[in-house]
mmCIF file of C-alpha atoms in Angstrom:
data_model
loop_
_atom_site.group_PDB
_atom_site.id
_atom_site.type_symbol
_atom_site.label_atom_id
_atom_site.label_comp_id
_atom_site.label_asym_id
_atom_site.label_seq_id
_atom_site.Cartn_x
_atom_site.Cartn_y
_atom_site.Cartn_z
ATOM 1 C CA UNK A 1 -43.263 21.054 -74.520
ATOM 2 C CA UNK A 2 -42.622 17.410 -75.152
ATOM 3 C CA UNK A 3 -45.539 15.807 -77.019
ATOM 4 C CA UNK A 4 -47.343 13.040 -75.216
ATOM 5 C CA UNK A 5 -46.405 9.560 -76.245
ATOM 6 C CA UNK A 6 -49.801 8.053 -77.146
ATOM 7 C CA UNK A 7 -48.762 4.651 -75.795
ATOM 8 C CA UNK A 8 -47.261 6.048 -72.623
ATOM 9 C CA UNK A 9 -50.290 8.232 -72.049
ATOM 10 C CA UNK A 10 -52.340 5.118 -71.565
ATOM 11 C CA UNK A 11 -50.130 4.303 -68.616
ATOM 12 C CA UNK A 12 -48.665 1.014 -69.747
ATOM 13 C CA UNK A 13 -46.585 -0.369 -72.514
ATOM 14 C CA UNK A 14 -45.015 -3.693 -73.100
ATOM 15 C CA UNK A 15 -41.357 -2.844 -72.696
ATOM 16 C CA UNK A 16 -39.922 -3.136 -69.170
ATOM 17 C CA UNK A 17 -38.257 -0.031 -67.816
ATOM 18 C CA UNK A 18 -35.865 0.725 -64.960
ATOM 19 C CA UNK A 19 -38.663 0.715 -62.408
ATOM 20 C CA UNK A 20 -39.766 -2.720 -63.552
ATOM 21 C CA UNK A 21 -36.196 -3.878 -63.105
ATOM 22 C CA UNK A 22 -36.237 -2.764 -59.463
ATOM 23 C CA UNK A 23 -39.463 -4.664 -58.857
ATOM 24 C CA UNK A 24 -38.305 -7.785 -60.686
ATOM 25 C CA UNK A 25 -35.071 -7.776 -58.701
ATOM 26 C CA UNK A 26 -37.069 -7.711 -55.481
ATOM 27 C CA UNK A 27 -39.366 -10.485 -56.689
ATOM 28 C CA UNK A 28 -36.334 -12.562 -57.612
ATOM 29 C CA UNK A 29 -34.750 -11.932 -54.207
ATOM 30 C CA UNK A 30 -37.888 -13.069 -52.418
ATOM 31 C CA UNK A 31 -38.184 -16.099 -54.689
ATOM 32 C CA UNK A 32 -34.650 -17.068 -53.743
ATOM 33 C CA UNK A 33 -35.490 -16.675 -50.062
ATOM 34 C CA UNK A 34 -38.566 -18.825 -50.559
ATOM 35 C CA UNK A 35 -36.589 -21.503 -52.365
ATOM 36 C CA UNK A 36 -34.130 -21.866 -49.497
ATOM 37 C CA UNK A 37 -36.784 -22.231 -46.842
ATOM 38 C CA UNK A 38 -38.699 -18.996 -46.541
ATOM 39 C CA UNK A 39 -38.398 -15.768 -44.605
ATOM 40 C CA UNK A 40 -38.648 -17.501 -41.220
ATOM 41 C CA UNK A 41 -35.655 -19.721 -41.955
ATOM 42 C CA UNK A 42 -33.525 -16.885 -43.279
ATOM 43 C CA UNK A 43 -34.375 -14.220 -40.732
ATOM 44 C CA UNK A 44 -34.961 -16.233 -37.566
ATOM 45 C CA UNK A 45 -33.507 -19.716 -37.925
ATOM 46 C CA UNK A 46 -33.930 -20.422 -34.215
ATOM 47 C CA UNK A 47 -37.663 -19.837 -34.325
ATOM 48 C CA UNK A 48 -39.658 -22.772 -33.003
ATOM 49 C CA UNK A 49 -41.124 -24.862 -35.726
ATOM 50 C CA UNK A 50 -42.809 -27.534 -33.638
ATOM 51 C CA UNK A 51 -46.160 -25.704 -33.684
ATOM 52 C CA UNK A 52 -46.335 -25.325 -29.906
ATOM 53 C CA UNK A 53 -49.875 -23.968 -30.155
ATOM 54 C CA UNK A 54 -51.131 -27.377 -31.282
ATOM 55 C CA UNK A 55 -49.160 -29.641 -28.963
ATOM 56 C CA UNK A 56 -48.078 -28.478 -25.571
ATOM 57 C CA UNK A 57 -44.249 -28.455 -25.445
ATOM 58 C CA UNK A 58 -42.447 -29.859 -22.418
ATOM 59 C CA UNK A 59 -41.229 -26.441 -21.317
ATOM 60 C CA UNK A 60 -44.627 -24.778 -21.581
ATOM 61 C CA UNK A 61 -46.637 -23.748 -18.558
ATOM 62 C CA UNK A 62 -50.246 -24.713 -18.287
ATOM 63 C CA UNK A 63 -52.846 -22.180 -17.220
ATOM 64 C CA UNK A 64 -56.363 -22.557 -15.975
ATOM 65 C CA UNK A 65 -57.865 -19.121 -15.570
ATOM 66 C CA UNK A 66 -61.173 -19.190 -13.722
ATOM 67 C CA UNK A 67 -63.510 -16.250 -13.122
ATOM 68 C CA UNK A 68 -66.774 -16.200 -11.260
ATOM 69 C CA UNK A 69 -69.282 -13.486 -10.481
ATOM 70 C CA UNK A 70 -72.696 -13.351 -8.888
ATOM 71 C CA UNK A 71 -75.682 -12.259 -10.956
ATOM 72 C CA UNK A 72 -76.019 -9.260 -8.630
ATOM 73 C CA UNK A 73 -72.685 -7.979 -9.941
ATOM 74 C CA UNK A 74 -74.254 -7.433 -13.351
ATOM 75 C CA UNK A 75 -75.292 -3.864 -12.721
ATOM 76 C CA UNK A 76 -77.030 -3.094 -16.004
ATOM 77 C CA UNK A 77 -78.992 -5.103 -18.537
ATOM 78 C CA UNK A 78 -77.625 -5.596 -22.044
ATOM 79 C CA UNK A 79 -74.200 -4.466 -20.924
ATOM 80 C CA UNK A 80 -71.058 -6.534 -21.158
ATOM 81 C CA UNK A 81 -69.769 -7.393 -17.695
ATOM 82 C CA UNK A 82 -66.299 -8.806 -17.194
ATOM 83 C CA UNK A 83 -66.219 -12.252 -15.627
ATOM 84 C CA UNK A 84 -62.602 -13.076 -16.359
ATOM 85 C CA UNK A 85 -59.762 -10.927 -17.607
ATOM 86 C CA UNK A 86 -56.128 -11.923 -17.838
ATOM 87 C CA UNK A 87 -53.094 -10.679 -19.673
ATOM 88 C CA UNK A 88 -50.823 -13.112 -21.454
ATOM 89 C CA UNK A 89 -47.429 -13.029 -19.746
ATOM 90 C CA UNK A 90 -44.843 -10.919 -21.491
ATOM 91 C CA UNK A 91 -42.330 -13.077 -23.323
ATOM 92 C CA UNK A 92 -44.828 -15.868 -23.743
ATOM 93 C CA UNK A 93 -47.304 -16.736 -26.432
ATOM 94 C CA UNK A 94 -50.179 -18.991 -25.637
ATOM 95 C CA UNK A 95 -52.867 -21.289 -26.871
ATOM 96 C CA UNK A 96 -56.356 -21.526 -25.419
ATOM 97 C CA UNK A 97 -57.463 -25.093 -25.922
ATOM 98 C CA UNK A 98 -60.725 -25.143 -23.990
ATOM 99 C CA UNK A 99 -63.248 -22.797 -22.461
ATOM 100 C CA UNK A 100 -65.968 -23.002 -19.866
ATOM 101 C CA UNK A 101 -68.985 -20.728 -19.524
ATOM 102 C CA UNK A 102 -71.795 -21.665 -17.181
ATOM 103 C CA UNK A 103 -74.638 -20.297 -15.133
ATOM 104 C CA UNK A 104 -75.526 -22.206 -11.979
ATOM 105 C CA UNK A 105 -79.017 -20.787 -11.602
ATOM 106 C CA UNK A 106 -81.692 -23.490 -12.120
ATOM 107 C CA UNK A 107 -83.908 -20.891 -13.822
ATOM 108 C CA UNK A 108 -81.375 -20.359 -16.596
ATOM 109 C CA UNK A 109 -82.575 -21.833 -19.885
ATOM 110 C CA UNK A 110 -79.808 -22.893 -22.248
ATOM 111 C CA UNK A 111 -79.998 -21.269 -25.668
ATOM 112 C CA UNK A 112 -82.722 -18.818 -24.682
ATOM 113 C CA UNK A 113 -80.483 -15.789 -25.062
ATOM 114 C CA UNK A 114 -81.000 -14.742 -21.435
ATOM 115 C CA UNK A 115 -77.246 -14.698 -21.103
ATOM 116 C CA UNK A 116 -74.616 -14.191 -23.774
ATOM 117 C CA UNK A 117 -70.962 -14.891 -23.230
ATOM 118 C CA UNK A 118 -68.266 -13.250 -25.310
ATOM 119 C CA UNK A 119 -64.590 -14.050 -25.559
ATOM 120 C CA UNK A 120 -62.391 -11.168 -26.638
ATOM 121 C CA UNK A 121 -58.667 -10.902 -27.346
ATOM 122 C CA UNK A 122 -57.560 -7.270 -27.236
ATOM 123 C CA UNK A 123 -60.128 -5.635 -29.536
ATOM 124 C CA UNK A 124 -61.454 -8.547 -31.557
ATOM 125 C CA UNK A 125 -63.934 -11.266 -30.785
ATOM 126 C CA UNK A 126 -62.611 -14.780 -31.035
ATOM 127 C CA UNK A 127 -64.319 -16.352 -34.064
ATOM 128 C CA UNK A 128 -67.475 -18.245 -33.066
ATOM 129 C CA UNK A 129 -67.073 -17.143 -29.457
ATOM 130 C CA UNK A 130 -68.471 -13.614 -29.704
ATOM 131 C CA UNK A 131 -72.068 -14.514 -28.972
ATOM 132 C CA UNK A 132 -72.360 -17.759 -27.022
ATOM 133 C CA UNK A 133 -75.893 -18.360 -25.761
ATOM 134 C CA UNK A 134 -75.464 -21.831 -24.298
ATOM 135 C CA UNK A 135 -73.461 -23.154 -21.390
ATOM 136 C CA UNK A 136 -70.281 -24.764 -22.600
ATOM 137 C CA UNK A 137 -68.319 -27.357 -20.658
ATOM 138 C CA UNK A 138 -67.495 -27.542 -16.990
ATOM 139 C CA UNK A 139 -64.265 -27.364 -15.036
ATOM 140 C CA UNK A 140 -64.061 -31.160 -15.049
ATOM 141 C CA UNK A 141 -64.827 -31.444 -18.786
ATOM 142 C CA UNK A 142 -64.021 -28.132 -20.526
ATOM 143 C CA UNK A 143 -65.317 -27.403 -24.012
ATOM 144 C CA UNK A 144 -62.629 -27.625 -26.675
ATOM 145 C CA UNK A 145 -62.451 -24.621 -29.006
ATOM 146 C CA UNK A 146 -59.652 -25.803 -31.251
ATOM 147 C CA UNK A 147 -56.721 -23.665 -30.169
ATOM 148 C CA UNK A 148 -57.156 -19.944 -29.987
ATOM 149 C CA UNK A 149 -53.692 -18.469 -30.305
ATOM 150 C CA UNK A 150 -52.805 -15.510 -28.121
ATOM 151 C CA UNK A 151 -49.667 -13.446 -28.071
ATOM 152 C CA UNK A 152 -47.461 -11.916 -25.437
ATOM 153 C CA UNK A 153 -49.108 -9.031 -23.628
ATOM 154 C CA UNK A 154 -52.553 -9.507 -25.140
ATOM 155 C CA UNK A 155 -55.555 -8.981 -22.912
ATOM 156 C CA UNK A 156 -58.010 -11.853 -22.883
ATOM 157 C CA UNK A 157 -61.478 -11.013 -21.595
ATOM 158 C CA UNK A 158 -64.549 -13.158 -21.005
ATOM 159 C CA UNK A 159 -67.748 -11.122 -20.780
ATOM 160 C CA UNK A 160 -71.290 -11.993 -19.880
ATOM 161 C CA UNK A 161 -74.269 -9.998 -21.042
ATOM 162 C CA UNK A 162 -77.728 -10.407 -19.481
ATOM 163 C CA UNK A 163 -81.073 -9.231 -20.774
ATOM 164 C CA UNK A 164 -83.394 -7.246 -18.515
ATOM 165 C CA UNK A 165 -85.777 -10.184 -18.222
ATOM 166 C CA UNK A 166 -82.902 -12.470 -17.266
ATOM 167 C CA UNK A 167 -81.956 -10.186 -14.403
ATOM 168 C CA UNK A 168 -85.534 -10.430 -13.188
ATOM 169 C CA UNK A 169 -85.617 -14.208 -13.406
ATOM 170 C CA UNK A 170 -82.157 -15.236 -12.218
ATOM 171 C CA UNK A 171 -81.413 -15.238 -8.509
ATOM 172 C CA UNK A 172 -78.979 -12.431 -7.592
ATOM 173 C CA UNK A 173 -76.956 -14.838 -5.479
ATOM 174 C CA UNK A 174 -76.433 -17.459 -8.178
ATOM 175 C CA UNK A 175 -73.080 -17.668 -9.881
ATOM 176 C CA UNK A 176 -71.836 -17.272 -13.439
ATOM 177 C CA UNK A 177 -68.557 -18.956 -14.180
ATOM 178 C CA UNK A 178 -66.032 -18.650 -16.990
ATOM 179 C CA UNK A 179 -62.722 -20.401 -17.468
ATOM 180 C CA UNK A 180 -59.961 -20.583 -20.030
ATOM 181 C CA UNK A 181 -57.671 -23.584 -20.155
ATOM 182 C CA UNK A 182 -54.514 -23.828 -22.198
ATOM 183 C CA UNK A 183 -50.808 -23.207 -22.019
ATOM 184 C CA UNK A 184 -48.170 -20.546 -22.505
ATOM 185 C CA UNK A 185 -44.812 -21.163 -24.142
ATOM 186 C CA UNK A 186 -41.723 -19.011 -24.473
ATOM 187 C CA UNK A 187 -41.711 -17.001 -27.690
ATOM 188 C CA UNK B 1 -31.227 -10.181 -72.161
ATOM 189 C CA UNK B 2 -33.813 -7.579 -71.326
ATOM 190 C CA UNK B 3 -33.144 -3.983 -72.160
ATOM 191 C CA UNK B 4 -34.670 -1.649 -69.651
ATOM 192 C CA UNK B 5 -35.802 1.765 -70.776
ATOM 193 C CA UNK B 6 -35.847 4.959 -68.816
ATOM 194 C CA UNK B 7 -39.370 6.128 -68.298
ATOM 195 C CA UNK B 8 -41.303 8.936 -66.716
ATOM 196 C CA UNK B 9 -43.917 8.562 -64.027
ATOM 197 C CA UNK B 10 -47.024 7.149 -65.585
ATOM 198 C CA UNK B 11 -48.741 7.151 -62.182
ATOM 199 C CA UNK B 12 -51.665 4.938 -62.781
ATOM 200 C CA UNK B 13 -51.875 4.375 -59.062
ATOM 201 C CA UNK B 14 -52.879 7.511 -57.248
ATOM 202 C CA UNK B 15 -54.096 9.512 -60.211
ATOM 203 C CA UNK B 16 -53.278 12.616 -58.258
ATOM 204 C CA UNK B 17 -50.607 14.944 -59.504
ATOM 205 C CA UNK B 18 -51.478 17.700 -57.072
ATOM 206 C CA UNK B 19 -49.282 16.624 -54.171
ATOM 207 C CA UNK B 20 -46.426 18.884 -53.256
ATOM 208 C CA UNK B 21 -43.144 17.492 -52.065
ATOM 209 C CA UNK B 22 -43.579 18.138 -48.363
ATOM 210 C CA UNK B 23 -41.170 16.191 -46.113
ATOM 211 C CA UNK B 24 -43.513 16.671 -43.131
ATOM 212 C CA UNK B 25 -46.458 15.076 -44.874
ATOM 213 C CA UNK B 26 -46.743 11.317 -44.536
ATOM 214 C CA UNK B 27 -48.643 10.839 -47.748
ATOM 215 C CA UNK B 28 -46.126 12.521 -50.010
ATOM 216 C CA UNK B 29 -43.254 10.701 -48.345
ATOM 217 C CA UNK B 30 -45.060 7.359 -48.588
ATOM 218 C CA UNK B 31 -45.773 8.098 -52.201
ATOM 219 C CA UNK B 32 -42.048 8.214 -52.818
ATOM 220 C CA UNK B 33 -41.734 4.743 -51.329
ATOM 221 C CA UNK B 34 -43.821 3.395 -54.178
ATOM 222 C CA UNK B 35 -42.006 5.302 -56.857
ATOM 223 C CA UNK B 36 -40.989 2.104 -58.603
ATOM 224 C CA UNK B 37 -44.635 1.097 -58.813
ATOM 225 C CA UNK B 38 -45.613 4.499 -60.132
ATOM 226 C CA UNK B 39 -43.012 4.393 -62.869
ATOM 227 C CA UNK B 40 -43.200 0.771 -63.909
ATOM 228 C CA UNK B 41 -44.885 -0.258 -67.088
ATOM 229 C CA UNK B 42 -45.497 -3.947 -66.522
ATOM 230 C CA UNK B 43 -47.697 -3.787 -63.439
ATOM 231 C CA UNK B 44 -51.298 -2.702 -63.510
ATOM 232 C CA UNK B 45 -53.471 -1.416 -60.731
ATOM 233 C CA UNK B 46 -56.352 -3.546 -59.553
ATOM 234 C CA UNK B 47 -58.734 -3.096 -56.642
ATOM 235 C CA UNK B 48 -59.971 -6.021 -54.582
ATOM 236 C CA UNK B 49 -63.075 -5.506 -52.424
ATOM 237 C CA UNK B 50 -63.394 -7.503 -49.218
ATOM 238 C CA UNK B 51 -65.988 -8.871 -48.720
ATOM 239 C CA UNK B 52 -67.077 -9.200 -52.305
ATOM 240 C CA UNK B 53 -70.595 -8.161 -53.278
ATOM 241 C CA UNK B 54 -72.813 -11.185 -53.546
ATOM 242 C CA UNK B 55 -76.381 -11.741 -54.649
ATOM 243 C CA UNK B 56 -78.925 -12.409 -51.938
ATOM 244 C CA UNK B 57 -82.644 -13.137 -51.937
ATOM 245 C CA UNK B 58 -82.379 -15.506 -54.845
ATOM 246 C CA UNK B 59 -80.080 -13.319 -56.883
ATOM 247 C CA UNK B 60 -82.451 -10.442 -57.446
ATOM 248 C CA UNK B 61 -80.659 -7.887 -55.338
ATOM 249 C CA UNK B 62 -76.945 -7.493 -55.030
ATOM 250 C CA UNK B 63 -75.555 -6.395 -51.742
ATOM 251 C CA UNK B 64 -72.570 -7.005 -49.535
ATOM 252 C CA UNK B 65 -72.131 -9.758 -47.070
ATOM 253 C CA UNK B 66 -72.430 -8.479 -43.551
ATOM 254 C CA UNK B 67 -70.256 -9.373 -40.615
ATOM 255 C CA UNK B 68 -72.515 -10.706 -37.882
ATOM 256 C CA UNK B 69 -72.638 -9.038 -34.500
ATOM 257 C CA UNK B 70 -69.750 -9.841 -32.174
ATOM 258 C CA UNK B 71 -68.075 -12.045 -34.721
ATOM 259 C CA UNK B 72 -64.910 -12.178 -36.740
ATOM 260 C CA UNK B 73 -65.377 -12.996 -40.411
ATOM 261 C CA UNK B 74 -62.584 -14.504 -42.451
ATOM 262 C CA UNK B 75 -62.112 -13.936 -46.144
ATOM 263 C CA UNK B 76 -59.512 -15.118 -48.605
ATOM 264 C CA UNK B 77 -58.395 -12.909 -51.464
ATOM 265 C CA UNK B 78 -56.678 -14.485 -54.434
ATOM 266 C CA UNK B 79 -54.126 -12.316 -56.191
ATOM 267 C CA UNK B 80 -51.799 -13.038 -59.051
ATOM 268 C CA UNK B 81 -48.568 -14.266 -57.434
ATOM 269 C CA UNK B 82 -45.879 -11.561 -57.164
ATOM 270 C CA UNK B 83 -48.433 -8.791 -56.802
ATOM 271 C CA UNK B 84 -47.792 -5.799 -54.592
ATOM 272 C CA UNK B 85 -50.335 -4.561 -52.070
ATOM 273 C CA UNK B 86 -49.658 -0.857 -51.739
ATOM 274 C CA UNK B 87 -52.791 0.778 -50.356
ATOM 275 C CA UNK B 88 -55.942 0.249 -48.349
ATOM 276 C CA UNK B 89 -59.266 1.989 -48.043
ATOM 277 C CA UNK B 90 -62.164 1.182 -45.770
ATOM 278 C CA UNK B 91 -65.768 2.218 -45.758
ATOM 279 C CA UNK B 92 -68.720 1.431 -43.512
ATOM 280 C CA UNK B 93 -72.274 1.683 -44.727
ATOM 281 C CA UNK B 94 -75.809 1.593 -43.496
ATOM 282 C CA UNK B 95 -78.141 -0.936 -45.012
ATOM 283 C CA UNK B 96 -79.229 1.576 -47.658
ATOM 284 C CA UNK B 97 -75.580 1.958 -48.683
ATOM 285 C CA UNK B 98 -75.257 5.413 -47.175
ATOM 286 C CA UNK B 99 -71.720 5.852 -46.014
ATOM 287 C CA UNK B 100 -71.301 6.206 -42.259
ATOM 288 C CA UNK B 101 -68.432 7.051 -40.004
ATOM 289 C CA UNK B 102 -66.824 3.738 -39.195
ATOM 290 C CA UNK B 103 -66.117 2.838 -35.618
ATOM 291 C CA UNK B 104 -67.172 -0.762 -35.596
ATOM 292 C CA UNK B 105 -64.507 -2.948 -37.096
ATOM 293 C CA UNK B 106 -60.970 -4.072 -36.547
ATOM 294 C CA UNK B 107 -59.037 -5.810 -39.301
ATOM 295 C CA UNK B 108 -56.033 -8.013 -39.777
ATOM 296 C CA UNK B 109 -54.448 -9.153 -43.047
ATOM 297 C CA UNK B 110 -52.140 -12.144 -43.277
ATOM 298 C CA UNK B 111 -49.937 -13.200 -46.159
ATOM 299 C CA UNK B 112 -50.639 -16.900 -46.642
ATOM 300 C CA UNK B 113 -47.210 -17.548 -48.188
ATOM 301 C CA UNK B 114 -45.029 -16.268 -45.372
ATOM 302 C CA UNK B 115 -47.597 -16.395 -42.594
ATOM 303 C CA UNK B 116 -46.714 -12.818 -41.720
ATOM 304 C CA UNK B 117 -49.372 -10.415 -40.543
ATOM 305 C CA UNK B 118 -49.577 -6.938 -42.043
ATOM 306 C CA UNK B 119 -50.239 -5.462 -38.599
ATOM 307 C CA UNK B 120 -48.908 -6.417 -35.191
ATOM 308 C CA UNK B 121 -52.453 -6.841 -33.914
ATOM 309 C CA UNK B 122 -55.969 -6.210 -35.145
ATOM 310 C CA UNK B 123 -56.143 -2.604 -36.294
ATOM 311 C CA UNK B 124 -59.052 -0.181 -36.038
ATOM 312 C CA UNK B 125 -60.330 -0.164 -39.609
ATOM 313 C CA UNK B 126 -61.216 3.512 -39.535
ATOM 314 C CA UNK B 127 -57.477 4.176 -39.799
ATOM 315 C CA UNK B 128 -57.979 3.506 -43.497
ATOM 316 C CA UNK B 129 -61.154 5.483 -43.818
ATOM 317 C CA UNK B 130 -61.263 8.556 -45.980
ATOM 318 C CA UNK B 131 -64.717 9.706 -44.997
ATOM 319 C CA UNK B 132 -65.469 12.187 -42.223
ATOM 320 C CA UNK B 133 -68.779 13.584 -41.063
ATOM 321 C CA UNK B 134 -69.539 17.224 -41.636
ATOM 322 C CA UNK B 135 -68.100 19.353 -38.889
ATOM 323 C CA UNK B 136 -65.585 16.747 -37.782
ATOM 324 C CA UNK B 137 -62.437 18.269 -36.358
ATOM 325 C CA UNK B 138 -60.311 15.687 -38.142
ATOM 326 C CA UNK B 139 -59.275 16.231 -41.735
ATOM 327 C CA UNK B 140 -60.180 13.454 -44.146
ATOM 328 C CA UNK B 141 -57.521 10.892 -44.840
ATOM 329 C CA UNK B 142 -56.016 11.021 -48.318
ATOM 330 C CA UNK B 143 -57.418 8.342 -50.527
ATOM 331 C CA UNK B 144 -56.230 5.639 -50.425
ATOM 332 C CA UNK B 145 -54.066 5.005 -47.349
ATOM 333 C CA UNK B 146 -50.630 4.043 -48.599
ATOM 334 C CA UNK B 147 -48.673 1.378 -46.763
ATOM 335 C CA UNK B 148 -45.231 2.429 -45.596
ATOM 336 C CA UNK B 149 -43.773 -0.210 -47.852
ATOM 337 C CA UNK B 150 -45.596 -2.147 -50.555
ATOM 338 C CA UNK B 151 -46.068 -5.784 -49.582
ATOM 339 C CA UNK B 152 -44.942 -8.373 -52.087
ATOM 340 C CA UNK B 153 -47.335 -11.331 -52.147
ATOM 341 C CA UNK B 154 -45.673 -14.438 -53.464
ATOM 342 C CA UNK B 155 -47.053 -17.691 -54.735
ATOM 343 C CA UNK B 156 -49.825 -18.869 -54.079
ATOM 344 C CA UNK B 157 -50.907 -15.239 -53.939
ATOM 345 C CA UNK B 158 -53.414 -15.623 -51.147
ATOM 346 C CA UNK B 159 -54.287 -13.049 -48.525
ATOM 347 C CA UNK B 160 -56.308 -13.938 -45.460
ATOM 348 C CA UNK B 161 -58.379 -10.987 -44.310
ATOM 349 C CA UNK B 162 -60.156 -10.970 -40.953
ATOM 350 C CA UNK B 163 -62.794 -8.384 -40.140
ATOM 351 C CA UNK B 164 -63.990 -8.284 -36.554
ATOM 352 C CA UNK B 165 -67.290 -6.608 -35.783
ATOM 353 C CA UNK B 166 -67.145 -5.060 -32.334
ATOM 354 C CA UNK B 167 -70.743 -3.906 -32.051
ATOM 355 C CA UNK B 168 -74.127 -5.473 -31.407
ATOM 356 C CA UNK B 169 -75.562 -5.172 -34.915
ATOM 357 C CA UNK B 170 -74.541 -6.665 -38.258
ATOM 358 C CA UNK B 171 -71.853 -4.681 -39.982
ATOM 359 C CA UNK B 172 -72.013 -3.653 -43.623
ATOM 360 C CA UNK B 173 -68.540 -2.665 -44.630
ATOM 361 C CA UNK B 174 -65.959 -3.032 -47.331
ATOM 362 C CA UNK B 175 -62.220 -3.021 -47.285
ATOM 363 C CA UNK B 176 -60.543 -2.219 -50.591
ATOM 364 C CA UNK B 177 -57.087 -3.589 -51.288
ATOM 365 C CA UNK B 178 -55.107 -1.592 -53.825
ATOM 366 C CA UNK B 179 -52.880 -4.012 -55.664
ATOM 367 C CA UNK B 180 -50.320 -3.718 -58.431
ATOM 368 C CA UNK B 181 -50.417 -6.997 -60.278
ATOM 369 C CA UNK B 182 -47.860 -8.070 -62.841
ATOM 370 C CA UNK B 183 -49.032 -7.928 -66.422
ATOM 371 C CA UNK B 184 -46.249 -10.012 -67.824
ATOM 372 C CA UNK B 185 -46.313 -12.341 -70.715
ATOM 373 C CA UNK B 186 -44.925 -15.827 -70.268
ATOM 374 C CA UNK B 187 -41.142 -15.882 -70.742
ATOM 375 C CA UNK B 188 -40.726 -12.129 -70.731
ATOM 376 C CA UNK B 189 -38.804 -12.156 -67.471
ATOM 377 C CA UNK B 190 -37.154 -14.871 -65.501
#
């Protein structure tokens, strides 16, 4: 049996070996790619670079998704109820620039936690929009959220969640409204 | 001119020599994909926890940051440039640090250099979990979960990690990034 090399047995030694060469070759390849403009330039030179999620391009299509339910449609307390759900068109990416979430009942107290709105993209909550307890914006002056990027085929859902006491206070015929305003652009 | 030596597998990465060469087993096949990392001598294994433990209550007790209910927390991990991320492990805990079966989080990792995401969309974090409750019909995942191909992280060596908490309570969790970082002296290689 070959005796253990005491240096090798520790796992590392200072001399590079053939495996290191493979790794260094790959690092060098990627460094070259980076030097000539990065992986996007090499692999997909026609990719848009005008950051269409920040400024709406001329060929983009604007969307204004609006959902509205009555309080009576919230069937259970402390349960997320869908107010608005849309799927981003296939072949398009999008940018949500502004949102609206409102309750038209005069008994609703902003910030009390009676109602919580949540904005979800597929399985994750949009940062800072997972637990909104105040009304935000209106259809005439939507609340800007600083560009939430969405991708082709993703499911965007706006939920509302009401406490049991809220369902006792709010009129069943009053409306809860959500809206998402932004644009979609070809990928 | 560097002279490269032939070497045997030092395997500082999985520390498990008990795997058989089974072509129908993902883990053993994936292990072959990182053969260069297992044999190399100038990269060392380092684990990066996300989020990092941090002192709370004035520094007396050390615990983990929690991800608030219904929120997506963002963390930045700084690696040595030209490191390889080759494995992931995830664990969820109760507040007393007892491990629980994770069903609460989705994660996404983005390479800040290229802007490329590791996953097409947010991924259920329990995919990288190695813990299973007693009596579960699922076998435990091998530890750690090996990526199909190690990801090379170039300069500036930053990874953006997002952890989204899907449930109504704060989430105590930790994602562990298994990284091979270069241990190279200045001027040793180009």
